[in-house]
């Protein structure tokens, strides 16, 4: 190891050490995000997409045991053909799912969002000549989009949860 390599490593280590204490797990015990688990009533979303989304939200936010917050989610999906063959058949589909969500909390008037946001997820699949293969691919994309949206929503809620959950004393 040359002298310049050693000095570069020492410099990097010296810069990284003060930042080492700045990072902590989002769901660390006693953190406001971990206090929110099980306190959010999950939305009833229709269809397969809603089933997969609710399932992933429950994994991330916990099964609601004593909910004092309510999550509302509205999902809009668009499906569009991207690649078109010479015979005008669509060979590639792009699906975009947009979720607009609001977290309603125990406010004085019982209305109004405590947190809100909008998440967008995109995916695609090949539309083959096999109807069965195309349907399976479309369902896989639908599940992937629902799970991704749920991940994004839950991360946003947990990251912004300071002040939502009373800390245990």
mmCIF file of C-alpha atoms in Angstrom, residues 10 16-17 41 54 59 62 80-82 84-85 94 98 122 124 127-128 133 159-162:
data_model
loop_
_atom_site.group_PDB
_atom_site.id
_atom_site.type_symbol
_atom_site.label_atom_id
_atom_site.label_comp_id
_atom_site.label_asym_id
_atom_site.label_seq_id
_atom_site.Cartn_x
_atom_site.Cartn_y
_atom_site.Cartn_z
ATOM 1 C CA UNK A 10 -7.341 7.855 6.813
ATOM 2 C CA UNK A 16 -17.052 9.155 7.857
ATOM 3 C CA UNK A 17 -16.698 8.762 11.630
ATOM 4 C CA UNK A 41 -56.631 1.351 10.098
ATOM 5 C CA UNK A 54 -53.405 -4.016 1.740
ATOM 6 C CA UNK A 59 -46.730 -6.210 6.723
ATOM 7 C CA UNK A 62 -48.654 -3.754 11.341
ATOM 8 C CA UNK A 80 -50.575 1.716 -22.589
ATOM 9 C CA UNK A 81 -48.970 -0.051 -25.526
ATOM 10 C CA UNK A 82 -45.355 0.865 -26.176
ATOM 11 C CA UNK A 84 -46.049 -2.063 -31.956
ATOM 12 C CA UNK A 85 -45.184 -4.724 -34.524
ATOM 13 C CA UNK A 94 -46.442 -0.151 -19.840
ATOM 14 C CA UNK A 98 -50.681 6.347 -9.129
ATOM 15 C CA UNK A 122 -44.350 2.018 -13.287
ATOM 16 C CA UNK A 124 -44.116 -3.212 -18.010
ATOM 17 C CA UNK A 127 -47.658 -9.022 -24.577
ATOM 18 C CA UNK A 128 -47.093 -12.316 -26.324
ATOM 19 C CA UNK A 133 -48.885 -15.802 -20.816
ATOM 20 C CA UNK A 159 -40.358 8.595 7.840
ATOM 21 C CA UNK A 160 -42.705 11.491 8.593
ATOM 22 C CA UNK A 161 -44.225 9.990 11.750
ATOM 23 C CA UNK A 162 -42.418 12.257 14.237
#
